[in-house]
PDB file of C-alpha atoms and ligand atoms in Angstrom:
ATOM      1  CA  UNK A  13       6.675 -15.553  17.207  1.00  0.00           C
ATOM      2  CA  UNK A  14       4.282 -14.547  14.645  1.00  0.00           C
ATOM      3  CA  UNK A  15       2.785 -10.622  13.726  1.00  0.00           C
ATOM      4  CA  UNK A  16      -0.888  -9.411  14.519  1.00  0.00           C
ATOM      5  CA  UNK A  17      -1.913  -6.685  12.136  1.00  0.00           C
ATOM      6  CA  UNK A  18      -2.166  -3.227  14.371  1.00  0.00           C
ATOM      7  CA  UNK A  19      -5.374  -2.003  14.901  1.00  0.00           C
ATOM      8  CA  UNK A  20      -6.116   1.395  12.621  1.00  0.00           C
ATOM      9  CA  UNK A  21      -5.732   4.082  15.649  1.00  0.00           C
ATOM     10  CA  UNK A  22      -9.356   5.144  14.342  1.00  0.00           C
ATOM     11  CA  UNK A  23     -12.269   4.056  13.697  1.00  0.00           C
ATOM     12  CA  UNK A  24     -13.082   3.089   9.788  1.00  0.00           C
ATOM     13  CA  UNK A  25     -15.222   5.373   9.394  1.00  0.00           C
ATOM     14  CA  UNK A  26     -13.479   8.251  11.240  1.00  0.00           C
ATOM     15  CA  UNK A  27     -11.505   9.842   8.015  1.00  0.00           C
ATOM     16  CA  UNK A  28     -14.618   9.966   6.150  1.00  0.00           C
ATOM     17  CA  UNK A  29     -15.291  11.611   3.565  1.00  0.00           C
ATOM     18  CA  UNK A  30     -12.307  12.269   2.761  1.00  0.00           C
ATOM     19  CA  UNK A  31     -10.813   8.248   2.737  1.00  0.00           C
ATOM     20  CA  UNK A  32     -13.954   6.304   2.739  1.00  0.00           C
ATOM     21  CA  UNK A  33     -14.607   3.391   5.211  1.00  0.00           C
ATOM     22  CA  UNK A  34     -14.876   1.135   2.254  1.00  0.00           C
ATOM     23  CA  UNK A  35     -11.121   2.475   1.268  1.00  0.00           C
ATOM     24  CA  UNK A  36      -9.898   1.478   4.751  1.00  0.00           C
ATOM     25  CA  UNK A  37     -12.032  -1.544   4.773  1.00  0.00           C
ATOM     26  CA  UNK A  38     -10.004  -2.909   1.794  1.00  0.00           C
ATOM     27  CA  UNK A  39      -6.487  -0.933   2.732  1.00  0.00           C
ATOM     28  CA  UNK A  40      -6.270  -1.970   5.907  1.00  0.00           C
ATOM     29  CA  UNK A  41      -8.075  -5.227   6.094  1.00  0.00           C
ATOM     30  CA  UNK A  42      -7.402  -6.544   3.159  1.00  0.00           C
ATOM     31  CA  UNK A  43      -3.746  -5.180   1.780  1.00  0.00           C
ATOM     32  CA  UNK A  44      -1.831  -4.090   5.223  1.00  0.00           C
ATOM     33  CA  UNK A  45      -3.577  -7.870   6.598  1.00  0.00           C
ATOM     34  CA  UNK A  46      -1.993 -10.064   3.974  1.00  0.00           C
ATOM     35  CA  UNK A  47       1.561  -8.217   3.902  1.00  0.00           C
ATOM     36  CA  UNK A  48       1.126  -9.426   7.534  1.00  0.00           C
ATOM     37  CA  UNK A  49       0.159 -12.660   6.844  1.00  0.00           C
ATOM     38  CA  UNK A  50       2.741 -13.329   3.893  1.00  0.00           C
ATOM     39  CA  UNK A  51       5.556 -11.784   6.027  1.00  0.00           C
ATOM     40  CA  UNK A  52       4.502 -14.450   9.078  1.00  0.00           C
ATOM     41  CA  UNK A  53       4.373 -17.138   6.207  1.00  0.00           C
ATOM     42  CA  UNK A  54       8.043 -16.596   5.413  1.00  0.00           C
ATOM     43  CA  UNK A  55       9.599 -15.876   8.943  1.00  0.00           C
ATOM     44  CA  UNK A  56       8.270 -19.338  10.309  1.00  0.00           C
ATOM     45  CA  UNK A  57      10.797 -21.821  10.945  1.00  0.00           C
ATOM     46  CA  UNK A  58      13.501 -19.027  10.345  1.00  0.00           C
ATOM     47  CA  UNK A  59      15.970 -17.194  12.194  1.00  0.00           C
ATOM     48  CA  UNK A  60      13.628 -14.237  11.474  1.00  0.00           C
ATOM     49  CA  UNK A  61      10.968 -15.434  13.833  1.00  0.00           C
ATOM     50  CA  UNK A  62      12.561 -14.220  16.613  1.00  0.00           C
ATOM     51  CA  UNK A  63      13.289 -10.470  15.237  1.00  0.00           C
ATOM     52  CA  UNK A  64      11.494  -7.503  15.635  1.00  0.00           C
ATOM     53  CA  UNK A  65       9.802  -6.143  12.415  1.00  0.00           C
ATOM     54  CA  UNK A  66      12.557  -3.213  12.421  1.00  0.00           C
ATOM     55  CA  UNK A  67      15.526  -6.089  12.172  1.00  0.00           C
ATOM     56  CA  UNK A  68      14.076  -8.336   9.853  1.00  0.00           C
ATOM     57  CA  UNK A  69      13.519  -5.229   7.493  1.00  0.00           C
ATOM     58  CA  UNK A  70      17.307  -3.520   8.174  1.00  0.00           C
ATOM     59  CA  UNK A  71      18.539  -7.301   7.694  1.00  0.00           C
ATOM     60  CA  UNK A  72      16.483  -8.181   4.444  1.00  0.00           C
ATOM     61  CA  UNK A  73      17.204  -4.805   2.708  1.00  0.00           C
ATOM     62  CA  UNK A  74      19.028  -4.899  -0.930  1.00  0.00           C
ATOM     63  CA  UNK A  75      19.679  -8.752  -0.253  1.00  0.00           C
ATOM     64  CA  UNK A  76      18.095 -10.412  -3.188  1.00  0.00           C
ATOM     65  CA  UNK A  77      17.270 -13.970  -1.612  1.00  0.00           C
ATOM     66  CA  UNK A  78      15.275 -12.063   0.937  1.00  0.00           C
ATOM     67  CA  UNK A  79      13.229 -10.086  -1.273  1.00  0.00           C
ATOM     68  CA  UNK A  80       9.664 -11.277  -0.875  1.00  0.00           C
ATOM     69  CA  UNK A  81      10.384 -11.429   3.074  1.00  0.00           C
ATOM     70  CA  UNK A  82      11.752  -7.650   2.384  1.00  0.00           C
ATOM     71  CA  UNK A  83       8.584  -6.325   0.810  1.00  0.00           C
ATOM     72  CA  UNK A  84       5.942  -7.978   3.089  1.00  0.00           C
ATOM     73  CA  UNK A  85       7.795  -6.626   5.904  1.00  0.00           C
ATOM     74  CA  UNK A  86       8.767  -2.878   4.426  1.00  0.00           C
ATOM     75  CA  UNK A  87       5.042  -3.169   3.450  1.00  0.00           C
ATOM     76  CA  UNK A  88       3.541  -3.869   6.997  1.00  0.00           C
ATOM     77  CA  UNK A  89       5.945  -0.612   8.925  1.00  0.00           C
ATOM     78  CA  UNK A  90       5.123   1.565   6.464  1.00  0.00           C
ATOM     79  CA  UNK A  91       1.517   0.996   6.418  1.00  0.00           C
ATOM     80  CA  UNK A  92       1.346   1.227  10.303  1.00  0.00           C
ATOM     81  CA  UNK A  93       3.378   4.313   9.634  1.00  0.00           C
ATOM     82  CA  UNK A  94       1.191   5.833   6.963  1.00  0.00           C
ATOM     83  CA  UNK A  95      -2.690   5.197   9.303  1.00  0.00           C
ATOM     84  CA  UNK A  96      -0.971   6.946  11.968  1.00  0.00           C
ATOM     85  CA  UNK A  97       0.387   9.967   9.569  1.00  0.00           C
ATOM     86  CA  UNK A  98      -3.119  10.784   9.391  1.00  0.00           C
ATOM     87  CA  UNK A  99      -5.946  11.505  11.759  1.00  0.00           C
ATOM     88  CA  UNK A 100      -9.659  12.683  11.553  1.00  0.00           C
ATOM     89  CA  UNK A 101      -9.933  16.711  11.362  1.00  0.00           C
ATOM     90  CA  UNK A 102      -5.667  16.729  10.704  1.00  0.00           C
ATOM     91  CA  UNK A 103      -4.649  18.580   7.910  1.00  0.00           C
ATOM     92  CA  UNK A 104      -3.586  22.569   7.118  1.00  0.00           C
ATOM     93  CA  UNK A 105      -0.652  24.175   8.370  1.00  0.00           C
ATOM     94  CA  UNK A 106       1.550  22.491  11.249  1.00  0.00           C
ATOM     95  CA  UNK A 107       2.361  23.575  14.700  1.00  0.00           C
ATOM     96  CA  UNK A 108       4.881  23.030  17.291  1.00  0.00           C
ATOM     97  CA  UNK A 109       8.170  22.127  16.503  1.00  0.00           C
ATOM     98  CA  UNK A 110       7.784  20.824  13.119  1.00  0.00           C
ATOM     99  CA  UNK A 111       6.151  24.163  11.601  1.00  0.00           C
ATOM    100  CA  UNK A 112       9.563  26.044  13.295  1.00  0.00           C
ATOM    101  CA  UNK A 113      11.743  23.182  11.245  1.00  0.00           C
ATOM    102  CA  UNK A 114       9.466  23.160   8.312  1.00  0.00           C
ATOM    103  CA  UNK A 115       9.966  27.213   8.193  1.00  0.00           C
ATOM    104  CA  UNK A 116      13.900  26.723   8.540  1.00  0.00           C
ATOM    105  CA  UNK A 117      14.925  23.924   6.168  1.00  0.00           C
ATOM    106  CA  UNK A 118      11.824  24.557   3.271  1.00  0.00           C
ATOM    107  CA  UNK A 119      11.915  28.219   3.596  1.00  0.00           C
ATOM    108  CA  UNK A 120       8.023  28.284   4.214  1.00  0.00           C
ATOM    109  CA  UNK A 121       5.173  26.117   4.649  1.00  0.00           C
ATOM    110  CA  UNK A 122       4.138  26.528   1.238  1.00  0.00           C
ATOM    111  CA  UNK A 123       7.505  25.471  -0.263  1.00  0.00           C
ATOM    112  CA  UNK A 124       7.488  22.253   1.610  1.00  0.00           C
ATOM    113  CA  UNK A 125       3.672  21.267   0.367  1.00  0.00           C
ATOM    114  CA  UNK A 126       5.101  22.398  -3.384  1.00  0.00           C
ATOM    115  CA  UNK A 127       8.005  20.044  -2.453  1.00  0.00           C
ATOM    116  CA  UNK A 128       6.149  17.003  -1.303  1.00  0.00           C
ATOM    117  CA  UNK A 129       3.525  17.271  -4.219  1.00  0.00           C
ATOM    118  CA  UNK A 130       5.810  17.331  -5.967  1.00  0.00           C
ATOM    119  CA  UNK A 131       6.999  14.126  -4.551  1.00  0.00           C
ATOM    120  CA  UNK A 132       3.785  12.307  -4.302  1.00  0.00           C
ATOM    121  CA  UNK A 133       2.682  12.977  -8.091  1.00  0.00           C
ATOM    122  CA  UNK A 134       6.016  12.230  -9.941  1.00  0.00           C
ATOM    123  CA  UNK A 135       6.871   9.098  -8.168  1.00  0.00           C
ATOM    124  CA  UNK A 136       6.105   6.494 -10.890  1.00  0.00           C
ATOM    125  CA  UNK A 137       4.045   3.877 -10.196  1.00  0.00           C
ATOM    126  CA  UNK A 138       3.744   2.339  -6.690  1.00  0.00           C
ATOM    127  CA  UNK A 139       5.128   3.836  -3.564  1.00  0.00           C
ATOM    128  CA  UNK A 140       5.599   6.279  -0.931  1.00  0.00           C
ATOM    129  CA  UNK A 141       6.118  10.256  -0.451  1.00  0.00           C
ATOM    130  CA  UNK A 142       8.165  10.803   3.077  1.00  0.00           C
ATOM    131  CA  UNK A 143       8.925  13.622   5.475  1.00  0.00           C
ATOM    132  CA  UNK A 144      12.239  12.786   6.883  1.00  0.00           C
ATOM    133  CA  UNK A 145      15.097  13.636   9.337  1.00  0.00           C
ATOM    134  CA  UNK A 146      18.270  13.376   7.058  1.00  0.00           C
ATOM    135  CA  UNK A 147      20.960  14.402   9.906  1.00  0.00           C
ATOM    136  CA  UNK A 148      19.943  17.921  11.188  1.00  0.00           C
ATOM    137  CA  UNK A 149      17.794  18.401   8.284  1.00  0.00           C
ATOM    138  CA  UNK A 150      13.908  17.707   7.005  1.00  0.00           C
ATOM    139  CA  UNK A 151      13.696  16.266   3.607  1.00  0.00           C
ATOM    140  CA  UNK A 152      11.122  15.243   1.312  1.00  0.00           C
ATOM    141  CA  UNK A 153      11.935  11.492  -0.438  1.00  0.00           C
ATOM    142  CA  UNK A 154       9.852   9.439  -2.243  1.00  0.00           C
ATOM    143  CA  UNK A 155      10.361   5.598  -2.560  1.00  0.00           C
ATOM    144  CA  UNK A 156       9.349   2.654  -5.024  1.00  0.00           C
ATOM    145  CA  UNK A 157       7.018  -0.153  -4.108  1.00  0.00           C
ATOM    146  CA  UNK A 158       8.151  -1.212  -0.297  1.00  0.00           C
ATOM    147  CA  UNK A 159      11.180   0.701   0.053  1.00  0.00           C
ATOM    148  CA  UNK A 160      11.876   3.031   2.936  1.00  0.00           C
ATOM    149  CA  UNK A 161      13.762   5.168   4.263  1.00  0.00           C
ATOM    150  CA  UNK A 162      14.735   3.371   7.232  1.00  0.00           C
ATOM    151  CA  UNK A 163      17.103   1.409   5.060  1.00  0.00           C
ATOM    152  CA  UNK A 164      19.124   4.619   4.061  1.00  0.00           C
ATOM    153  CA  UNK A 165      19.756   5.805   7.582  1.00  0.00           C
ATOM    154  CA  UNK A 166      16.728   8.165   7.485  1.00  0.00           C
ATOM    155  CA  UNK A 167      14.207   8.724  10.029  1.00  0.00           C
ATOM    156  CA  UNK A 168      10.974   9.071   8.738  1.00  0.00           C
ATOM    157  CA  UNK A 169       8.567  11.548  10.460  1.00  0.00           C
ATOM    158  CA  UNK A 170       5.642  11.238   7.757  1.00  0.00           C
ATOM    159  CA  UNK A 171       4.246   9.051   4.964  1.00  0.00           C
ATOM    160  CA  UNK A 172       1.962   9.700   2.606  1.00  0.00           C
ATOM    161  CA  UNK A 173       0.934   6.289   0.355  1.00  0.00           C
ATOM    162  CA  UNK A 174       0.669   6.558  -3.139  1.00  0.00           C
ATOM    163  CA  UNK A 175      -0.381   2.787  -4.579  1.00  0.00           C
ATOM    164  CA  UNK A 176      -3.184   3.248  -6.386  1.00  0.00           C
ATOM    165  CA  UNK A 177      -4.899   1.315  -3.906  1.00  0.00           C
ATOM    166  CA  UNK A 178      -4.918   3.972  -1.160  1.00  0.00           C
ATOM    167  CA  UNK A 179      -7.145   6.425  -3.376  1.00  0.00           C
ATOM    168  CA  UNK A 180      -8.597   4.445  -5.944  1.00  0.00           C
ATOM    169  CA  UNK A 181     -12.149   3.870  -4.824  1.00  0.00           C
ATOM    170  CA  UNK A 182     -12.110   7.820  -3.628  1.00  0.00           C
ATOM    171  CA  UNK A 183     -10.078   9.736  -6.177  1.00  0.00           C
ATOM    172  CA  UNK A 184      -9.951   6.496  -9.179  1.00  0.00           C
ATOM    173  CA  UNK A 185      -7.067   8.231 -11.131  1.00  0.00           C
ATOM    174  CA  UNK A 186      -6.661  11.430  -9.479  1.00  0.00           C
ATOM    175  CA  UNK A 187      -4.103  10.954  -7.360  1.00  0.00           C
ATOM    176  CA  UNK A 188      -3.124  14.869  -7.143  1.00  0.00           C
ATOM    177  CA  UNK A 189      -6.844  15.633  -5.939  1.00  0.00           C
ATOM    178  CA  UNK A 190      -5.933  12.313  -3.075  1.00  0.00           C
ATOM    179  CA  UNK A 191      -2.619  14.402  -2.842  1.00  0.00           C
ATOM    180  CA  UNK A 192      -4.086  17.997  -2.029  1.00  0.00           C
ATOM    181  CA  UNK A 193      -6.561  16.026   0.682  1.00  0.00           C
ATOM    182  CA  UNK A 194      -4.224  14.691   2.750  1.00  0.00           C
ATOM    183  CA  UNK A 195      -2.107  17.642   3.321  1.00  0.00           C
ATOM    184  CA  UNK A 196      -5.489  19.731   3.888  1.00  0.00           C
ATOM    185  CA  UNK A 197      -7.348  17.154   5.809  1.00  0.00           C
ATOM    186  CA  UNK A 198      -5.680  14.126   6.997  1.00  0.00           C
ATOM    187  CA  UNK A 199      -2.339  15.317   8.057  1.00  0.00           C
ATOM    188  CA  UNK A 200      -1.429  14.463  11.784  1.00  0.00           C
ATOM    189  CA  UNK A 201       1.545  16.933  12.850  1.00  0.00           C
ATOM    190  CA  UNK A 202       0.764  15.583  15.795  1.00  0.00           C
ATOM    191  CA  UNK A 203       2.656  12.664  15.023  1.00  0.00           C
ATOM    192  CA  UNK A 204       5.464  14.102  12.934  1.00  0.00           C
ATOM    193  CA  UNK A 205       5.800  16.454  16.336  1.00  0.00           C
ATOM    194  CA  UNK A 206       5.947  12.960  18.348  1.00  0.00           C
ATOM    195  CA  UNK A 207       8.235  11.764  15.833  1.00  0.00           C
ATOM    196  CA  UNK A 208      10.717  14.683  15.881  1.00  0.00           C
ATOM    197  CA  UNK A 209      11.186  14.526  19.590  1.00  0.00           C
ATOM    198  CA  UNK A 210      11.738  10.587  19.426  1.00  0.00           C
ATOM    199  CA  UNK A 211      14.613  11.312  16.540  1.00  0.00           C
ATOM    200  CA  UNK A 212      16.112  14.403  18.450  1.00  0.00           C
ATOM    201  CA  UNK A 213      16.462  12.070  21.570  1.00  0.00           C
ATOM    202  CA  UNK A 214      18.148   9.153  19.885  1.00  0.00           C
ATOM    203  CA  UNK A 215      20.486  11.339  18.055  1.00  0.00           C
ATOM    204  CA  UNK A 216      21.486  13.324  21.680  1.00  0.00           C
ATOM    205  CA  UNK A 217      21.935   9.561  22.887  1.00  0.00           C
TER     206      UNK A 217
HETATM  207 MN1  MN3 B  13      -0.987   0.760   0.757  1.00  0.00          MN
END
């Protein structure tokens, strides 16, 4: 069994101008593509051919001999993760279950955006900024290159990407100015919602 790199669940052009076509063009066709085709490169002839994406990333995890296969794998679920944290005319203040949990655990919409800006900005280097399920309760984490919080028992219900290759051809070096856009723009609480209700039923089960 080999992986096909998901379709965006938009068109190229559909987050524009905020993250240009050209941005996606090279982000998803070029980047989230070759983690896919690395990942199928090192799976073939394994045991790992036969695994779903989740398993081969739960089973590669903090096991040095594994590591490329671990990053090209983390790489390709969080990506898929990430196009589908955003959507065309998303952004602002959430609704629905998520604003009610958001309230609770952050103390107010505003303190969670402070939180995950926070996040976002001082991870160094390459990585991601996460809205999570820790338990009974929402955290913000950030993560280095491919890691994610799947390994740590989280359940992510967000990701924002901050490689430099997600903003550089919008926002070159201003990654708080790609920061404040996708909370205002490109957020899709729609999916954190989704997300939420997927975590609260496997917890129940
Ligand atoms: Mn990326």
């Amino acid at each position: 069994m080999s992986f096909t790199l998901p379709e965006l669940p938009y068109a190229k052009d559909a987050l524009a101008p905020h993250i240009s076509k050209e941005t996606l063009e090279v982000h998803h066709g070029k980047h989230h593509n070759a983690y896919v085709v690395k990942m199928n490169e090192l799976i073939a002839n394994t045991a790992f051919a036969t695994h779903s994406l989740e398993d081969i990333i739960h089973a590669t995890a903090g096991k040095k001999e594994h590591q490329a296969l671990f990053n090209n794998a983390a790489q390709v679920w969080n990506h898929t993760f990430y196009w589908h944290s955003m959507k065309p005319q998303g952004g602002g203040a959430p609704t629905g279950a998520i604003a009610e949990r958001i309230a609770q655990d952050f103390g107010s919409y505003e303190a969670f955006v402070e939180q995950f800006k926070a996040a976002g900005v001082g991870q160094f280097g390459s990585g991601w900024a996460w809205l999570v399920l820790n338990g009974e309760k929402l955290e913000i984490t950030k993560t280095s290159n491919a890691e994610t919080p799947l390994t740590e028992g989280k359940i992510p219900l967000l990701t924002m990407d901050v490689w430099e290759h997600a903003y550089y051809i919008d926002f070159q070096n201003r990654r708080p100015d790609y920061i404040g856009v996708f909370l205002n723009q490109l957020v899709n609480w729609d999916f954190a919602n989704e997300n939420l209700v997927n975590a609260r039923k496997a917890q129940a089960a």
